[in-house]
Tab-separated table of C-alpha atoms and ligand atoms in Angstrom:
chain	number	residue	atom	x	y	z
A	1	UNK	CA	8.290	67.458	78.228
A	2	UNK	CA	10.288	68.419	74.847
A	3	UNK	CA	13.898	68.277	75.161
A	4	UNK	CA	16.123	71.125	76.707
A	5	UNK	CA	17.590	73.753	73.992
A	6	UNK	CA	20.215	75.770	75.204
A	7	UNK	CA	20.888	78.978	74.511
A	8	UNK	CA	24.342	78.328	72.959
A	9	UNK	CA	27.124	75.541	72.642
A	10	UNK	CA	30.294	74.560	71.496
A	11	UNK	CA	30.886	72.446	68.465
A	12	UNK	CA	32.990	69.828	69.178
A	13	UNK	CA	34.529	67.192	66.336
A	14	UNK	CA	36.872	64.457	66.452
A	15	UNK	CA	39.245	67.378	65.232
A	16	UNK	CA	39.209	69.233	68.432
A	17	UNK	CA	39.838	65.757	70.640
A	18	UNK	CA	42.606	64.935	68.837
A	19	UNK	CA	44.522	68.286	68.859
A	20	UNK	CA	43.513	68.600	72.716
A	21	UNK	CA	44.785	64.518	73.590
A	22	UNK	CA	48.051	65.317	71.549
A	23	UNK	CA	48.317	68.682	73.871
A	24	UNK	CA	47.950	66.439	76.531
A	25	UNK	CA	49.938	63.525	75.547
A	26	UNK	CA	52.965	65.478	73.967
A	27	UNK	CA	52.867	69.172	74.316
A	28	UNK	CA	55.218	69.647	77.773
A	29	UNK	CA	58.860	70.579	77.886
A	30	UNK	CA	60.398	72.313	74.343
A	31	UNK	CA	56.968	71.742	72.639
A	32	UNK	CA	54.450	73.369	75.500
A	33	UNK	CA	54.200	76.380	73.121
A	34	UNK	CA	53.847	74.928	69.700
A	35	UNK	CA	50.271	74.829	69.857
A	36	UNK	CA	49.766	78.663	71.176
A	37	UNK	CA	52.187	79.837	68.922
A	38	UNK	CA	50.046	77.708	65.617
A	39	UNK	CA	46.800	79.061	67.397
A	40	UNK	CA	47.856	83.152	67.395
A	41	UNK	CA	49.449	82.294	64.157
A	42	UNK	CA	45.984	80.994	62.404
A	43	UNK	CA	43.832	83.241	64.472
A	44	UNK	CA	45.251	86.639	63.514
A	45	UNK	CA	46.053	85.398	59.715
A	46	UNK	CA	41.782	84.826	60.040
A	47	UNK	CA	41.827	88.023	61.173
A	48	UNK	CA	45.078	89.504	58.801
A	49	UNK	CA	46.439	91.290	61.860
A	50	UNK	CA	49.902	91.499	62.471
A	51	UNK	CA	50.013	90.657	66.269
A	52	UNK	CA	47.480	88.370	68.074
A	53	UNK	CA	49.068	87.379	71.656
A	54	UNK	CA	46.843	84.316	73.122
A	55	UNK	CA	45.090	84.588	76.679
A	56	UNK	CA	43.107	83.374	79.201
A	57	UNK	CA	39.957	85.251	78.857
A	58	UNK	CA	38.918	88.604	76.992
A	59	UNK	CA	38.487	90.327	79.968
A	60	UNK	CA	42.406	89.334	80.681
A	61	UNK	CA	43.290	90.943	77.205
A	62	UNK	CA	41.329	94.087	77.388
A	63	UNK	CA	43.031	94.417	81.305
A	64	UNK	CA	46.325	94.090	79.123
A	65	UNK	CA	45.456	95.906	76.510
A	66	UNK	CA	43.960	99.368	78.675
A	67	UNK	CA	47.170	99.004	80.795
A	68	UNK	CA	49.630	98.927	78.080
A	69	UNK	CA	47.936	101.894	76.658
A	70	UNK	CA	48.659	103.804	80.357
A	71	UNK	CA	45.215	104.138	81.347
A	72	UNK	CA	45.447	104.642	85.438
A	73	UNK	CA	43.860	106.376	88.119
A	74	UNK	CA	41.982	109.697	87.086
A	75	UNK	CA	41.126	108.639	83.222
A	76	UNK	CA	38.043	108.297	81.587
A	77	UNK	CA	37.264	105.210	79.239
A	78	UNK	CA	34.062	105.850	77.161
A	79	UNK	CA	32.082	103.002	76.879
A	80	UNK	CA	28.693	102.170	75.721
A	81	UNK	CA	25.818	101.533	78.324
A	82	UNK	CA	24.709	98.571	76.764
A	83	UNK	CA	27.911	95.605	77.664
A	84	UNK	CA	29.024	92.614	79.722
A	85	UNK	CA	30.247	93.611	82.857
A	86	UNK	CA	33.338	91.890	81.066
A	87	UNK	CA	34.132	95.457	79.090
A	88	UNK	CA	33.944	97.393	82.338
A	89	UNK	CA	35.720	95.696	84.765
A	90	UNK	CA	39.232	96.421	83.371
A	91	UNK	CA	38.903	99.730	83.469
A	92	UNK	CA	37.531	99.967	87.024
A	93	UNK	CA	41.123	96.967	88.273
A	94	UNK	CA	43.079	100.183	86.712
A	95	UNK	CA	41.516	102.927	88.889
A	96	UNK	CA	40.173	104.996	85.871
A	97	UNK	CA	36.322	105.693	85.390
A	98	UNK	CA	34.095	103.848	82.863
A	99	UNK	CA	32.058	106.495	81.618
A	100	UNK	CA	29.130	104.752	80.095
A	101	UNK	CA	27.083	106.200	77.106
A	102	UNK	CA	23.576	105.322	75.125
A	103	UNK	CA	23.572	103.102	72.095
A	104	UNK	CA	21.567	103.554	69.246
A	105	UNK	CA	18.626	102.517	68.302
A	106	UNK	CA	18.828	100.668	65.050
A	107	UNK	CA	22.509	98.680	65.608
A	108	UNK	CA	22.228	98.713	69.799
A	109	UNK	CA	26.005	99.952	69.802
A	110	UNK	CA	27.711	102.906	71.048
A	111	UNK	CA	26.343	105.787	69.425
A	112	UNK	CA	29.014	108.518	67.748
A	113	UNK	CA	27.353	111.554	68.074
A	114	UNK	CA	26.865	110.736	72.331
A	115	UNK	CA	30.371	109.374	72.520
A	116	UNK	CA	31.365	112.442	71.073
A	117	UNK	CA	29.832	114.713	73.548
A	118	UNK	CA	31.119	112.656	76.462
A	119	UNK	CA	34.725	113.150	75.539
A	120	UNK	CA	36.596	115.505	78.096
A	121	UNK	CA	40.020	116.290	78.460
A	122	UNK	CA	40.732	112.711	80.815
A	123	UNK	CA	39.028	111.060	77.985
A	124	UNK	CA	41.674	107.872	77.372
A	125	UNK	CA	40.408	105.395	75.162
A	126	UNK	CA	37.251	104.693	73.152
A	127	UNK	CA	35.791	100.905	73.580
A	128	UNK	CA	33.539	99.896	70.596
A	129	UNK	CA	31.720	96.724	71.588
A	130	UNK	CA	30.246	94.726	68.343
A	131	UNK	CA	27.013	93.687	70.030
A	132	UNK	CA	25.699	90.111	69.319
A	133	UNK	CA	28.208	90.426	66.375
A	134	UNK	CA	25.739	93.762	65.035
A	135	UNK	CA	28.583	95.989	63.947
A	136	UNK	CA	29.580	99.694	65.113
A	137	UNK	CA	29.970	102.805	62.857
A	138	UNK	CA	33.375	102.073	62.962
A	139	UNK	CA	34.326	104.811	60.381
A	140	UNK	CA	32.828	107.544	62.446
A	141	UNK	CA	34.339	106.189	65.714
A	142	UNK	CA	37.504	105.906	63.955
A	143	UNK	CA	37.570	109.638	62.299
A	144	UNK	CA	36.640	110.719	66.536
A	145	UNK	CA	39.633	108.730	67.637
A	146	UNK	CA	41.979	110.394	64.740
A	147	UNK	CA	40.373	113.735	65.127
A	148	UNK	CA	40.444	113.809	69.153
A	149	UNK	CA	44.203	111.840	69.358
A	150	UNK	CA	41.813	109.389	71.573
A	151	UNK	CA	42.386	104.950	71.047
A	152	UNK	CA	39.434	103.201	69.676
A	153	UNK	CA	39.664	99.837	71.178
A	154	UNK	CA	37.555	97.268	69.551
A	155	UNK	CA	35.699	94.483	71.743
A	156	UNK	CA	35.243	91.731	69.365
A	157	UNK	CA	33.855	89.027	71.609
A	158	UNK	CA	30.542	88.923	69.909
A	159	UNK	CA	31.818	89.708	66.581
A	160	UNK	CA	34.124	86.650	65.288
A	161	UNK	CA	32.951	86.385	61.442
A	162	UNK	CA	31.385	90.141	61.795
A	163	UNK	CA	33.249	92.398	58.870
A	164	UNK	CA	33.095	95.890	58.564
A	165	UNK	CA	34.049	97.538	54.518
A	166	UNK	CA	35.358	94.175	54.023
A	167	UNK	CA	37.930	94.129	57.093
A	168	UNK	CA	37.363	91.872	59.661
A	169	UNK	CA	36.215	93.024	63.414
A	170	UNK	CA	38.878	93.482	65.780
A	171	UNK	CA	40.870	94.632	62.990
A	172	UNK	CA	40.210	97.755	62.646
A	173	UNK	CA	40.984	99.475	66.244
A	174	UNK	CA	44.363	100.341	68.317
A	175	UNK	CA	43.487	96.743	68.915
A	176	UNK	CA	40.870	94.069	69.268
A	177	UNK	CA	39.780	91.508	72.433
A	178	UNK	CA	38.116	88.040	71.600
A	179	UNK	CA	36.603	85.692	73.887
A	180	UNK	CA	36.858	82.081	73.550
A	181	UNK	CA	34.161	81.315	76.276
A	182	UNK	CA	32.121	77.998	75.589
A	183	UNK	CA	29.548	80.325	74.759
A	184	UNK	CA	31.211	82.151	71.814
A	185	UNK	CA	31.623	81.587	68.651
A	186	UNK	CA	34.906	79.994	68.184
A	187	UNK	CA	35.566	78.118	71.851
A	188	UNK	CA	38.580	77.026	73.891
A	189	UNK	CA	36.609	76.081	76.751
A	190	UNK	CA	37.881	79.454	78.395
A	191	UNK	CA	40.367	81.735	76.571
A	192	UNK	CA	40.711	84.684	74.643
A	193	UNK	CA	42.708	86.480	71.655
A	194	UNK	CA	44.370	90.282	72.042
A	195	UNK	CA	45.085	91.237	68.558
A	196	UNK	CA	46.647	94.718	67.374
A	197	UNK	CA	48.801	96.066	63.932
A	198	UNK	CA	50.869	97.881	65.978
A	199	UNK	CA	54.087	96.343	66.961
A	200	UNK	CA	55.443	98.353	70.030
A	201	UNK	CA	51.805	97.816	71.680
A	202	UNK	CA	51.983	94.024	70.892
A	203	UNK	CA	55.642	93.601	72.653
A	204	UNK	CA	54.652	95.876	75.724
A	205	UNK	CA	51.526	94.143	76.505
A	206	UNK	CA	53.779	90.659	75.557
A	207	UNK	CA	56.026	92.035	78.192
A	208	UNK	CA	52.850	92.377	80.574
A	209	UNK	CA	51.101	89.047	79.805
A	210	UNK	CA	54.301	86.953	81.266
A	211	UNK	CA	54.676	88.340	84.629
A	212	UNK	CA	56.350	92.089	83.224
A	213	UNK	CA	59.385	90.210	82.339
A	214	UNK	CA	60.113	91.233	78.498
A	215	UNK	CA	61.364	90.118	75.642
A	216	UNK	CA	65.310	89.708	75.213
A	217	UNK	CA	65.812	89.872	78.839
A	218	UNK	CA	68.892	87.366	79.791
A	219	UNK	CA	68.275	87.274	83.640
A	220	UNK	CA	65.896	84.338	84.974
A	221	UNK	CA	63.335	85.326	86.633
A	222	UNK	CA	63.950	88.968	86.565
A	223	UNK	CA	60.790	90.891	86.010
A	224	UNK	CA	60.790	94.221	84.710
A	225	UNK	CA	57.752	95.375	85.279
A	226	UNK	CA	54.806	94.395	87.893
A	227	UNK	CA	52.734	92.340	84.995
A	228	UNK	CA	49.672	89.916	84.596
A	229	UNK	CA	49.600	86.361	84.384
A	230	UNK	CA	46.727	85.875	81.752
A	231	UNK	CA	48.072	83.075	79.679
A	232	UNK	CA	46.226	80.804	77.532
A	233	UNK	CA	47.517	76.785	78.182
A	234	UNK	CA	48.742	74.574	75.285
A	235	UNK	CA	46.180	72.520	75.492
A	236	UNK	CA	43.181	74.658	74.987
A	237	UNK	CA	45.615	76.442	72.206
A	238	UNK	CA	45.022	73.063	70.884
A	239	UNK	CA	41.165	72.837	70.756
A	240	UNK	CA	41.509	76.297	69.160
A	241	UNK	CA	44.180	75.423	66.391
A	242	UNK	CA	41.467	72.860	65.330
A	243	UNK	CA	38.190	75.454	65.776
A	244	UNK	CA	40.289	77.436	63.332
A	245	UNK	CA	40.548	75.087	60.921
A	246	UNK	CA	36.543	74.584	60.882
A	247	UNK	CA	35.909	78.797	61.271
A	248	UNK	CA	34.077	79.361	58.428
A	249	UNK	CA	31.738	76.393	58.745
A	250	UNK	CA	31.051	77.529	62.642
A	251	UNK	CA	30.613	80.959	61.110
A	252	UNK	CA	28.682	79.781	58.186
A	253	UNK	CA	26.096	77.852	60.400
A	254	UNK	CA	25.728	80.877	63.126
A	255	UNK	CA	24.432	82.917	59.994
A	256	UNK	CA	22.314	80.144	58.599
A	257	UNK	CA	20.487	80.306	62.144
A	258	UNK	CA	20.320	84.105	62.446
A	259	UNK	CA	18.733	83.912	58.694
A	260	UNK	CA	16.307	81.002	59.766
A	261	UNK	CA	14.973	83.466	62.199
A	262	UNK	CA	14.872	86.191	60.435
A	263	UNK	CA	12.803	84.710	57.698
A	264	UNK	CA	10.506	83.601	60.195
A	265	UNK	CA	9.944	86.357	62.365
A	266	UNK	CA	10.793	89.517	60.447
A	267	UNK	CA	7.785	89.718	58.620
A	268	UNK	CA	5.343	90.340	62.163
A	269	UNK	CA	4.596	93.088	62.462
A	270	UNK	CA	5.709	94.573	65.748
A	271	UNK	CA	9.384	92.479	65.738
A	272	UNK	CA	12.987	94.040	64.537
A	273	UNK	CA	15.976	91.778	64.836
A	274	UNK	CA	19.854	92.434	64.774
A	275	UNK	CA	21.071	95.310	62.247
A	276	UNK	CA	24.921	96.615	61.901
A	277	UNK	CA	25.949	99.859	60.769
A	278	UNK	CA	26.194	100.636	56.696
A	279	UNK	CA	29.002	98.929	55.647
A	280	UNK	CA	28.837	96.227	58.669
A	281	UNK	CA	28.410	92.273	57.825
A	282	UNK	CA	27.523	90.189	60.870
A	283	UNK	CA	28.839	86.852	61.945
A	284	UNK	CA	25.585	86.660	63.594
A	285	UNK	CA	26.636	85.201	67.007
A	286	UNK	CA	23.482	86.197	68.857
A	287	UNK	CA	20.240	87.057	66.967
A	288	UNK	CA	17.754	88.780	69.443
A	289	UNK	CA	14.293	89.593	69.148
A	290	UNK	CA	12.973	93.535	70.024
A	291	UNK	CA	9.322	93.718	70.502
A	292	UNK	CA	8.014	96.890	69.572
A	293	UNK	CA	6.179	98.724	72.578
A	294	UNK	CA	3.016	98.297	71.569
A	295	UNK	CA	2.459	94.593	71.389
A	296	UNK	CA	3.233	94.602	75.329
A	297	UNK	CA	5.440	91.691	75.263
A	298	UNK	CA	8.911	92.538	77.782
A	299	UNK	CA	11.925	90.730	78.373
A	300	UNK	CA	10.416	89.039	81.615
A	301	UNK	CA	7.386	87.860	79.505
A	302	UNK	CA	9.302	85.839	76.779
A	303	UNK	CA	11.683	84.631	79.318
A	304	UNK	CA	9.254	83.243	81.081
A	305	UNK	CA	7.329	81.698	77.948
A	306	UNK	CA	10.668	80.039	76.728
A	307	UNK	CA	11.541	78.654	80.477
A	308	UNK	CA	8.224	76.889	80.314
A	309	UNK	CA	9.262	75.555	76.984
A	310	UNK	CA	12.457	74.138	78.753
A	311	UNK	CA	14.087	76.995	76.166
A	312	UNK	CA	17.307	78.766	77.758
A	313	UNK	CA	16.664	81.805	76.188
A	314	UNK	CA	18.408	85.072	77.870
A	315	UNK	CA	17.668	89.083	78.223
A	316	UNK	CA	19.373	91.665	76.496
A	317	UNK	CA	21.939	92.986	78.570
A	318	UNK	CA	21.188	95.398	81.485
A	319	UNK	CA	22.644	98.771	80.873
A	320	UNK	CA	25.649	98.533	83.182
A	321	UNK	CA	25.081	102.110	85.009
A	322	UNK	CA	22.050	100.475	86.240
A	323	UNK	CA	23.831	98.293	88.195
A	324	UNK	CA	24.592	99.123	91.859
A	325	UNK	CA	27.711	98.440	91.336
A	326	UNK	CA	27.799	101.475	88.772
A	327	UNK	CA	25.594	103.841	90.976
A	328	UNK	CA	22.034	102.359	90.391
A	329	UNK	CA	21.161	104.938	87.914
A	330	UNK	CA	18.074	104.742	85.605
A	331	UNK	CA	20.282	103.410	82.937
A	332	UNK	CA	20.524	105.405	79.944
A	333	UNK	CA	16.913	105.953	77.903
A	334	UNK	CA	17.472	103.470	75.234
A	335	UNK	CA	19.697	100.769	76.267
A	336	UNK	CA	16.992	100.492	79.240
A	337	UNK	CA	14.135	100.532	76.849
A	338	UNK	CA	15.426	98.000	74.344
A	339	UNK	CA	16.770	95.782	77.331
A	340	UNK	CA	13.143	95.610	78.760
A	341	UNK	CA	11.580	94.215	75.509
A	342	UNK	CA	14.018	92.154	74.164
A	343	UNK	CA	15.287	88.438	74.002
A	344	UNK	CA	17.949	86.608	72.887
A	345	UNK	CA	17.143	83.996	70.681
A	346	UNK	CA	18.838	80.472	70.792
A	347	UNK	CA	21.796	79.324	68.648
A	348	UNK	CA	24.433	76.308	67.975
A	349	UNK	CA	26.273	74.746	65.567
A	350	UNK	CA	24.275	71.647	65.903
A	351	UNK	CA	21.050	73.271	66.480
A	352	UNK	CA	17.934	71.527	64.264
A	353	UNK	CA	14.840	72.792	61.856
A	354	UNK	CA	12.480	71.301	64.917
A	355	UNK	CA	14.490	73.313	67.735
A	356	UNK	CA	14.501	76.327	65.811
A	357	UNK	CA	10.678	76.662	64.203
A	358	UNK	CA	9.902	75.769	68.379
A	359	UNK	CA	12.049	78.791	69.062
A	360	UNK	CA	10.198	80.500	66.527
A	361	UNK	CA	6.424	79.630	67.181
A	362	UNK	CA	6.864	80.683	71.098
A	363	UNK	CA	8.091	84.531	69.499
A	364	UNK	CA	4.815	84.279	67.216
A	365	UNK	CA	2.883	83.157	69.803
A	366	UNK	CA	3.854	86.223	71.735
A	367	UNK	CA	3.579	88.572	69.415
A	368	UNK	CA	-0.066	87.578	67.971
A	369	UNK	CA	-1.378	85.593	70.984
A	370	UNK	CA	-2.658	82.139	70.813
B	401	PLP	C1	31.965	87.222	76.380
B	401	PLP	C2	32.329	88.648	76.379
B	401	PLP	C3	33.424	89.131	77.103
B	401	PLP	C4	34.127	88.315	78.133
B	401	PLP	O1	34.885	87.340	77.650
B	401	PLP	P1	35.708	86.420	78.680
B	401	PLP	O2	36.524	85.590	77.763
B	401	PLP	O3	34.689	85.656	79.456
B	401	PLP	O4	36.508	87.334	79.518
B	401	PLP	C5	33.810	90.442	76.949
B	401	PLP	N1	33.127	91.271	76.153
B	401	PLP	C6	32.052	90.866	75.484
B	401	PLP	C7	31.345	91.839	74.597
B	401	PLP	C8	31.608	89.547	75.573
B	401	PLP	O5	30.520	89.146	74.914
């Protein structure tokens, strides 16, 4: 039997152990911040946001992030159909209604001119997922937003290294959520990054992310506000200070991968891979493989032919309204469609020219037969 690839991991140096054992040894008492404050510090100058407030997952930072912004019971959030239940789940905790819309074809994101049409007067906030770091039409999202007095809210998770006219995802929105899942590009074993230029957003949701009690307030233990308690620790602040330091090589190698397979596979016929809007760059964190109709190959297929390769790869994401959780709908026409002929393709740092060409003959072998 070859041996096991996964379908992503961390990448792990001497770097990362020494940051975390210091965190351990030494960061308690007047120093258990020093490594959270160097990690927001290096993440959002990455980034070249103002504000980047650390956290304990992205779904804890969009939570913070939707609440700050007032979103309650009765509001809409328009969100595309195509996402991790991650995205989603926020805005149900608040009582408002995730109002989920089709993607488009060529970049698998939220499409304008749908988004657009969904939009009604409890319309609150826009969330523009970067899937598998492919890159929304951020400039006709944006000119929505300004035009309809409506947030766009970026959801980065997939996008660390993405750029879009030169500015950096999560940049570019009211603000931006990363994930620092073991899975992601950039890891803290759990974790996550809420990022924003604006200041008076930053300190309320500051204000939220430590129990409600804000900034300047002299009583102990004196809450202002009923808040959240999604705080990143020092000591996976550490492992991120040091995954930082190595971004652009983590980035750099997740691209390398993507163009690997891309060379490889993009000249079948029958097989598209990952595309961002004009003017989008991708960090590449997930390259996945569409098969056009026609060659008959579906999600459940290639899963299968990987899994008896001992290959981890996953499926596209369901479309969330055809969840029964979200009413068991049909799911909307292309996000189902894409989702039942796609895969997603293998990829780590430390991933080899023999793990990926075996990635790459089982997609040939698909497409052309044996
Ligand atoms: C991974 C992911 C999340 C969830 O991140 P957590 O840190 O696990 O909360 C949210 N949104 C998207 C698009 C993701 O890929």
């Amino acid at each position: 039997m070859s041996q096991r690839i996964s379908y992503t991991k961390p990448s792990i140096t001497e770097l990362e152990v020494s940051y975390a054992t210091d965190a351990a040894r030494n960061g308690w008492g007047e120093r258990c911040y020093d490594y959270i404050v160097r990690f927001e510090k290096a993440f959002s100058g990455h980034l070249d946001v103002r504000h980047g407030l650390a956290t304990s997952s992205c779904t804890g930072a969009l939570h913070m992030g939707l609440s700050a912004l007032g979103i309650g019971p009765g509001d809409e959030v328009i969100l595309a159909d195509t996402n991790w239940i991650a995205t989603a789940a926020p805005i149900v905790h608040l009582g408002a209604k995730p109002v989920f819309v089709d993607i488009l074809e060529s970049t698998w994101c939220l499409d304008p001119a749908l988004t657009e049409a969904a939009i009604t007067p409890r319309t609150k906030a826009i969330i523009a997922t970067h899937l598998y770091g492919n890159l929304c039409d951020m400039e006709r999202l944006l000119t929505i937003g300004r035009e309809r007095g409506i947030p766009i809210i970026e959801d980065a998770a997939e996008a660390i290294g993405s750029t879009y006219n030169g500015r950096r995802a999560g940049s570019l929105g009211t603000f931006g959520t990363f994930s620092f899942h073991g899975t992601k590009t950039l890891t803290t074993g759990e974790g996550g990054m809420f990022v924003t230029n604006d200041s008076e957003l930053h300190e309320k949701v500051l204000g939220l992310s430590n129990h409600g009690r804000v900034r300047g307030q002299t009583k102990q233990f004196w809450p202002d506000m009923v808040g959240f308690k999604y705080k990143m620790s020092n000591i996976q602040a550490a492992i991120g200070c040091a995954q930082v330091e190595r971004i652009d090589e983590l980035i750099g190698r997740k691209r390398e991968i993507f163009q690997f397979y891309a060379d490889h596979l993009l000249g079948i016929h029958g097989i598209s891979m990952n595309t961002s809007s004009t003017g989008g760059d991708s960090g590449c964190w997930m390259p996945n493989v569409v098969f056009a109709s026609e060659t008959g190959v579906t999600a459940d297929l290639a899963r299968e032919a990987f899994a008896r390769q001992s290959i981890d790869a996953r499926v596209f994401f369901w479309p969330l309204s055809h969840l029964p959780i979200f009413g068991g709908h049909a799911g909307q026409p292309l996000a189902s469609d894409i989702a039942s002929r796609s895969i997603n393709l293998p990829t780590y740092h430390e991933m080899g020219t023999e793990q990926l060409l075996r990635v790459v003959n089982i997609v040939k072998k698909l497409c052309l037969g044996d």
